[in-house]
Every structure is written in C-alpha cells, then in structure tokens.
PDB file of C-alpha atoms in Angstrom:
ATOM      1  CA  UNK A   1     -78.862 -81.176 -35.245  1.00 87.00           C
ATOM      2  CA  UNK A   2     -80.181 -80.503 -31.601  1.00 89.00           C
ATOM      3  CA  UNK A   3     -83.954 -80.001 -31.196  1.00 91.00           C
ATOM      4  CA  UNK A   4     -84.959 -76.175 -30.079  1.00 92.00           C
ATOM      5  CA  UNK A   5     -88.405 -73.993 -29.872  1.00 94.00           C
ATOM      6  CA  UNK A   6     -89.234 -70.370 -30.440  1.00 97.00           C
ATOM      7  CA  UNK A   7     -92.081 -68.987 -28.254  1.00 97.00           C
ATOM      8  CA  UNK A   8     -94.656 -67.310 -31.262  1.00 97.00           C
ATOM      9  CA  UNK A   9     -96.937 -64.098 -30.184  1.00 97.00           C
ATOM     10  CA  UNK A  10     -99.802 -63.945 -31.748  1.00 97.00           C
ATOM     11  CA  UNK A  11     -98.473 -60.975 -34.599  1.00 96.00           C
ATOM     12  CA  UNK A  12     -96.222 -63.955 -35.695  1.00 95.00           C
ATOM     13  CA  UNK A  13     -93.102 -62.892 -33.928  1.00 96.00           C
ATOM     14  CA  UNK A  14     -90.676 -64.738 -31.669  1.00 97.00           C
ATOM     15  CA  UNK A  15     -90.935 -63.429 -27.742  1.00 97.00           C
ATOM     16  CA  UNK A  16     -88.582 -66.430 -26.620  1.00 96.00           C
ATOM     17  CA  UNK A  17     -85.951 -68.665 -28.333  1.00 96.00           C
ATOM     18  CA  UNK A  18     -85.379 -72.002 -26.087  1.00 91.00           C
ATOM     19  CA  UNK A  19     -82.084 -74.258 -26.584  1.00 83.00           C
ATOM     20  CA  UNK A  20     -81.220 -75.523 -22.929  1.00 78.00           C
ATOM     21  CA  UNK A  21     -78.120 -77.073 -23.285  1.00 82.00           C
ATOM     22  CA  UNK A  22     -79.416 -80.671 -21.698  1.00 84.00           C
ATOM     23  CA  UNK A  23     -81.416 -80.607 -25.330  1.00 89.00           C
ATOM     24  CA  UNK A  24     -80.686 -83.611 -27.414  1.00 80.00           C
ATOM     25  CA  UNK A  25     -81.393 -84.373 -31.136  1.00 80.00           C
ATOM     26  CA  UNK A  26     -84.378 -86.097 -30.327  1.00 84.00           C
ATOM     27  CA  UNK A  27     -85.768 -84.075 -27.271  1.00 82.00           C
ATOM     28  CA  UNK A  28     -86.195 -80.679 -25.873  1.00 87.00           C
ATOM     29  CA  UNK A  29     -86.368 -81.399 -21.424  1.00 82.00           C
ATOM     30  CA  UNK A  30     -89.312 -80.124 -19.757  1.00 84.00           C
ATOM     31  CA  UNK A  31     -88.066 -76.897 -17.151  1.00 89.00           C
ATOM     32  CA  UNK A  32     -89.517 -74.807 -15.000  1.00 92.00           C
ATOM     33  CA  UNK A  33     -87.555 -71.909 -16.796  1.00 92.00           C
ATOM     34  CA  UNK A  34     -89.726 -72.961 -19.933  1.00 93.00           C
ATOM     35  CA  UNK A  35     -93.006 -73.028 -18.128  1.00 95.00           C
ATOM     36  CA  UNK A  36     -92.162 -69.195 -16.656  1.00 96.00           C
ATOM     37  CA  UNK A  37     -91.677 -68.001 -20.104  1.00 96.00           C
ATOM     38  CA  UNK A  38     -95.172 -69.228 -21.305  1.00 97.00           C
ATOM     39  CA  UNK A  39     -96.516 -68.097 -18.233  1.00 97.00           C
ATOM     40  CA  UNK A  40     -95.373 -64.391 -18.494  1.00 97.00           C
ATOM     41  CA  UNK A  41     -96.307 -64.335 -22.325  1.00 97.00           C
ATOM     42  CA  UNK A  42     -99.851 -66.399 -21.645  1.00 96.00           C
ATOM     43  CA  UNK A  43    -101.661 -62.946 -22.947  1.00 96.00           C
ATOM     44  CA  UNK A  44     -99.586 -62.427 -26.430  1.00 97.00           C
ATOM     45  CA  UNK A  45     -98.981 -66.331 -26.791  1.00 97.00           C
ATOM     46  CA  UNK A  46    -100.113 -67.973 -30.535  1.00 97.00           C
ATOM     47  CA  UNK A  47     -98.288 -71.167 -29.597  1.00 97.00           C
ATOM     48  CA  UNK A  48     -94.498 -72.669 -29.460  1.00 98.00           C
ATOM     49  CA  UNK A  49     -92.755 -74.075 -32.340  1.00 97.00           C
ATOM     50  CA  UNK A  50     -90.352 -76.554 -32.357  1.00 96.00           C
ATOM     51  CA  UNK A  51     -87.893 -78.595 -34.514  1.00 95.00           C
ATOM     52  CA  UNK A  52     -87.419 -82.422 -35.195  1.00 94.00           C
ATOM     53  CA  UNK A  53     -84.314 -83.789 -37.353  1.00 90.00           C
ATOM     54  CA  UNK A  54     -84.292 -84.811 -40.725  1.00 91.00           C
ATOM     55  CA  UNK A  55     -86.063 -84.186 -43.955  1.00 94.00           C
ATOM     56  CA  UNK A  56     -89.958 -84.665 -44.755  1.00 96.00           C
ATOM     57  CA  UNK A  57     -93.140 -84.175 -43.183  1.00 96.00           C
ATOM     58  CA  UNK A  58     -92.543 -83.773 -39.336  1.00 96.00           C
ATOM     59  CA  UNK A  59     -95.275 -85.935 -37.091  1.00 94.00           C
ATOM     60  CA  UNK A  60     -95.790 -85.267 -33.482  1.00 95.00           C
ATOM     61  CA  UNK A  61     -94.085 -87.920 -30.978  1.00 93.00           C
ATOM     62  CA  UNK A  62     -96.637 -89.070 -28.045  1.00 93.00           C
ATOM     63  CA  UNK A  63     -94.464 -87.235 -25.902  1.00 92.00           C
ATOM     64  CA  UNK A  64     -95.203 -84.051 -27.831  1.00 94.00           C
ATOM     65  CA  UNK A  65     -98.863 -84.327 -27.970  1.00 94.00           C
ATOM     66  CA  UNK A  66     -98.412 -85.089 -23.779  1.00 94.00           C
ATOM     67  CA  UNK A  67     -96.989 -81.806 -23.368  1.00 94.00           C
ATOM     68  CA  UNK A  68     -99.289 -79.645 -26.088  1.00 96.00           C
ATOM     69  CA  UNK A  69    -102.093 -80.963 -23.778  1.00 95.00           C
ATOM     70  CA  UNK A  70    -100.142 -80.080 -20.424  1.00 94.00           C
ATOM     71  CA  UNK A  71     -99.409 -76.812 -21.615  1.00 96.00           C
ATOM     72  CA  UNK A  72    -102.919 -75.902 -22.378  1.00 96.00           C
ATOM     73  CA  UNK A  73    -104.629 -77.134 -19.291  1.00 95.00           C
ATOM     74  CA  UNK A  74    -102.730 -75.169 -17.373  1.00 96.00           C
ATOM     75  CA  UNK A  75    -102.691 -71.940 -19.154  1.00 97.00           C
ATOM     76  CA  UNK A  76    -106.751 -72.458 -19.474  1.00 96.00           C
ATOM     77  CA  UNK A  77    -106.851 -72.591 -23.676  1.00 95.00           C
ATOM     78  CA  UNK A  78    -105.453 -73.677 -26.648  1.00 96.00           C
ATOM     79  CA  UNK A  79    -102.384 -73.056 -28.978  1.00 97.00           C
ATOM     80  CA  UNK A  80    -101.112 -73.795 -32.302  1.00 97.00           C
ATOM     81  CA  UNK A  81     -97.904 -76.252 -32.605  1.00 97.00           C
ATOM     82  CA  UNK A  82     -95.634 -75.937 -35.093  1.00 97.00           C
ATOM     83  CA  UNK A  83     -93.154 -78.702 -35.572  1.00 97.00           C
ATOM     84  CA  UNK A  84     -90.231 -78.253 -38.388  1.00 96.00           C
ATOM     85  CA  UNK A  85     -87.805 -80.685 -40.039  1.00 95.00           C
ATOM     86  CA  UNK A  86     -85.353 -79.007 -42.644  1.00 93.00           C
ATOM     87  CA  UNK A  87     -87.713 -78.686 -45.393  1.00 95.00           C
ATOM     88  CA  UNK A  88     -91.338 -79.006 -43.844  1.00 96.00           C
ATOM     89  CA  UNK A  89     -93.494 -77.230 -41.398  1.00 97.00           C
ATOM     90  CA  UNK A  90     -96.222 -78.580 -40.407  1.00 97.00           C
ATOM     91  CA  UNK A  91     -99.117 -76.618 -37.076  1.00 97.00           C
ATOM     92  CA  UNK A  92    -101.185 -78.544 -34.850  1.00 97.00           C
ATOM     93  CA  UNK A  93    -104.204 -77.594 -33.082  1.00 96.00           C
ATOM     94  CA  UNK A  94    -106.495 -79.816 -30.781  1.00 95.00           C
ATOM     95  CA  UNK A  95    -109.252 -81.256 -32.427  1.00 93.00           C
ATOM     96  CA  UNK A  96    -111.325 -83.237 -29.154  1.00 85.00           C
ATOM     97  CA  UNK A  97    -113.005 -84.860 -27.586  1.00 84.00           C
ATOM     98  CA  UNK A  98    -110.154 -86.833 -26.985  1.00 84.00           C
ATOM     99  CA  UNK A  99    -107.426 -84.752 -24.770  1.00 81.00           C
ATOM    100  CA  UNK A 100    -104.607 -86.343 -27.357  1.00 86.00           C
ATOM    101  CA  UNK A 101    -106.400 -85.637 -30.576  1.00 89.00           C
ATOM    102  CA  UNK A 102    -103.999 -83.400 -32.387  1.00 94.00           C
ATOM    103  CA  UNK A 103    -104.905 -83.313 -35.887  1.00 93.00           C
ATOM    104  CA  UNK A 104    -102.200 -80.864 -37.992  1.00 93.00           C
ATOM    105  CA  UNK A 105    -101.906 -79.540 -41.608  1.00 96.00           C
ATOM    106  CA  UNK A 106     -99.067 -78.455 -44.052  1.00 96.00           C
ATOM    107  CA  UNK A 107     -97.668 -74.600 -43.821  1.00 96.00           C
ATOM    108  CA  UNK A 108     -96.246 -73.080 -47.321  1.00 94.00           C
ATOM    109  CA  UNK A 109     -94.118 -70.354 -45.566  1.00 91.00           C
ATOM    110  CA  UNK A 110     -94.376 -68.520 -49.039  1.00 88.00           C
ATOM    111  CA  UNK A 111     -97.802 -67.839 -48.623  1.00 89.00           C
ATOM    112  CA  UNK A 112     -98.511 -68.274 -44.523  1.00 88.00           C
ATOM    113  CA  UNK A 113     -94.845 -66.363 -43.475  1.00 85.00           C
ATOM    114  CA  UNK A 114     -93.182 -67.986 -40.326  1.00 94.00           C
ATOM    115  CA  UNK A 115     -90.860 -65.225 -39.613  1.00 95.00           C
ATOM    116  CA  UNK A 116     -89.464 -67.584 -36.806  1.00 96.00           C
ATOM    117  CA  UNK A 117     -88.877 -70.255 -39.197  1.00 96.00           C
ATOM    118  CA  UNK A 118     -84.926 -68.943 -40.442  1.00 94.00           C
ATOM    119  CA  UNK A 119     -84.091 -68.701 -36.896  1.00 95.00           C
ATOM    120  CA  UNK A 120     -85.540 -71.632 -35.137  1.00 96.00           C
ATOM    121  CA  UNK A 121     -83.154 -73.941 -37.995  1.00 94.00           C
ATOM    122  CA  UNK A 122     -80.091 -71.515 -37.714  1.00 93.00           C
ATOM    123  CA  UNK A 123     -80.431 -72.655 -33.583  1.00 92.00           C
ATOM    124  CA  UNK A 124     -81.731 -76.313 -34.683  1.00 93.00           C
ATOM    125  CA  UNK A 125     -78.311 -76.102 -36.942  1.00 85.00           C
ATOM    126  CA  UNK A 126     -80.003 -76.862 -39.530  1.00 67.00           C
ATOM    127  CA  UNK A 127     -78.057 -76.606 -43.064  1.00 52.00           C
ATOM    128  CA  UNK A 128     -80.047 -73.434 -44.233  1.00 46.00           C
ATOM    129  CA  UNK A 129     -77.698 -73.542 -47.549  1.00 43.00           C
ATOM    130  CA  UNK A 130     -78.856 -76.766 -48.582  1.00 39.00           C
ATOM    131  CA  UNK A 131     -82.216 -76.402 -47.232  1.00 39.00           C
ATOM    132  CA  UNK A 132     -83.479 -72.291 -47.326  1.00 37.00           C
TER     133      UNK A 132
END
C-alpha cells in the first residue's frame, strides 16, 4: 500500500488524483507540482483527501496537521481533510485557536457519499475485494 490524495471540489468530485512516485507507505512528499494544483483549483476546492495504511480509524500524523495548516494560510481559508485507511474515513476541519487544533469526525459513505473514496484505494492499492 503506497499513500495517495485526490483533490475534492466542492460538488464532491475529484479535480486531481496525486501519486508521485517518490510516495512511500507512510508519506505523500510535499511538491511544488502539488501546491500548483491547489492553487489553480483554490475557487472549486472542498479540501484534499488522503490515505494511510491499515485497518481502523485513521488519526492525523503531526506532519499532516503541519501541512493542513500550511495549506490554508496560504490559500487564505479553510478545508476539510479526509484521511482513509481500508475500512474507515474519517474529515478534519480546524477547530482554533490553536493553529494545530484539528478536531475530526467519522464519515458513513452510505449516507455522506465520497465518490472519490473507490478511487483514492484502487491508487492507495488498497484490497477493494476484501475491503469495498
């Protein structure tokens, strides 16, 4: 499994799939490349979401809640964060006053769709047979 992101509009859709090929199973490099994608989608952009391996309730790493808070300072507002494992979804948004306070719930994608979600595992290779 190899960590990857989908950029999400704000209709829900994917505008950008992101897999560099420096990505690792635990980390997704930082690239200029990524930033001009945001950039150019700034006006349609819900957020980014973005797989971690293994089963269970996905947590943000410091390092993710470092770059959530990057992001958003320099595109001037805030975004939702949507980290998957193989059977959990979870979306972030900044709570405050701290600049690090992410505070996240639980998505059911039977009742709050993430039409992303099938394709963000298929590039994560996830196991979608074992795991739909």
């Amino acid at each position: 499994m190899m960590e990857a992101a989908v950029v999400v509009g704000l209709d829900g859709s994917p505008l950008h799939w992101h897999s560099p090929p420096d990505r690792t199973s635990v980390a997704i490099p930082d690239s200029a490349a990524f930033w001009n994608v945001l950039w150019e989608h700034r006006d349609n952009l819900a957020g980014v979401a973005h797989s971690h391996p293994g089963s269970g309730l996905p947590t943000p790493s410091h390092e993710d809640e470092t770059t959530f808070s990057a992001i958003e300072a320099a595109l001037g507002r805030r975004l939702s964060w949507w980290i998957t494992s193989t059977d959990r979804v979870i979306v972030l948004r900044w709570k405050g006053p701290a600049p690090l306070l992410y505070r996240g719930r639980e998505v059911d994608p039977a009742s709050e769709p993430c039409i992303w979600l099938e394709g963000l595992r298929t590039l994560s290779s996830y196991d979608l047979q074992a795991n739909p």
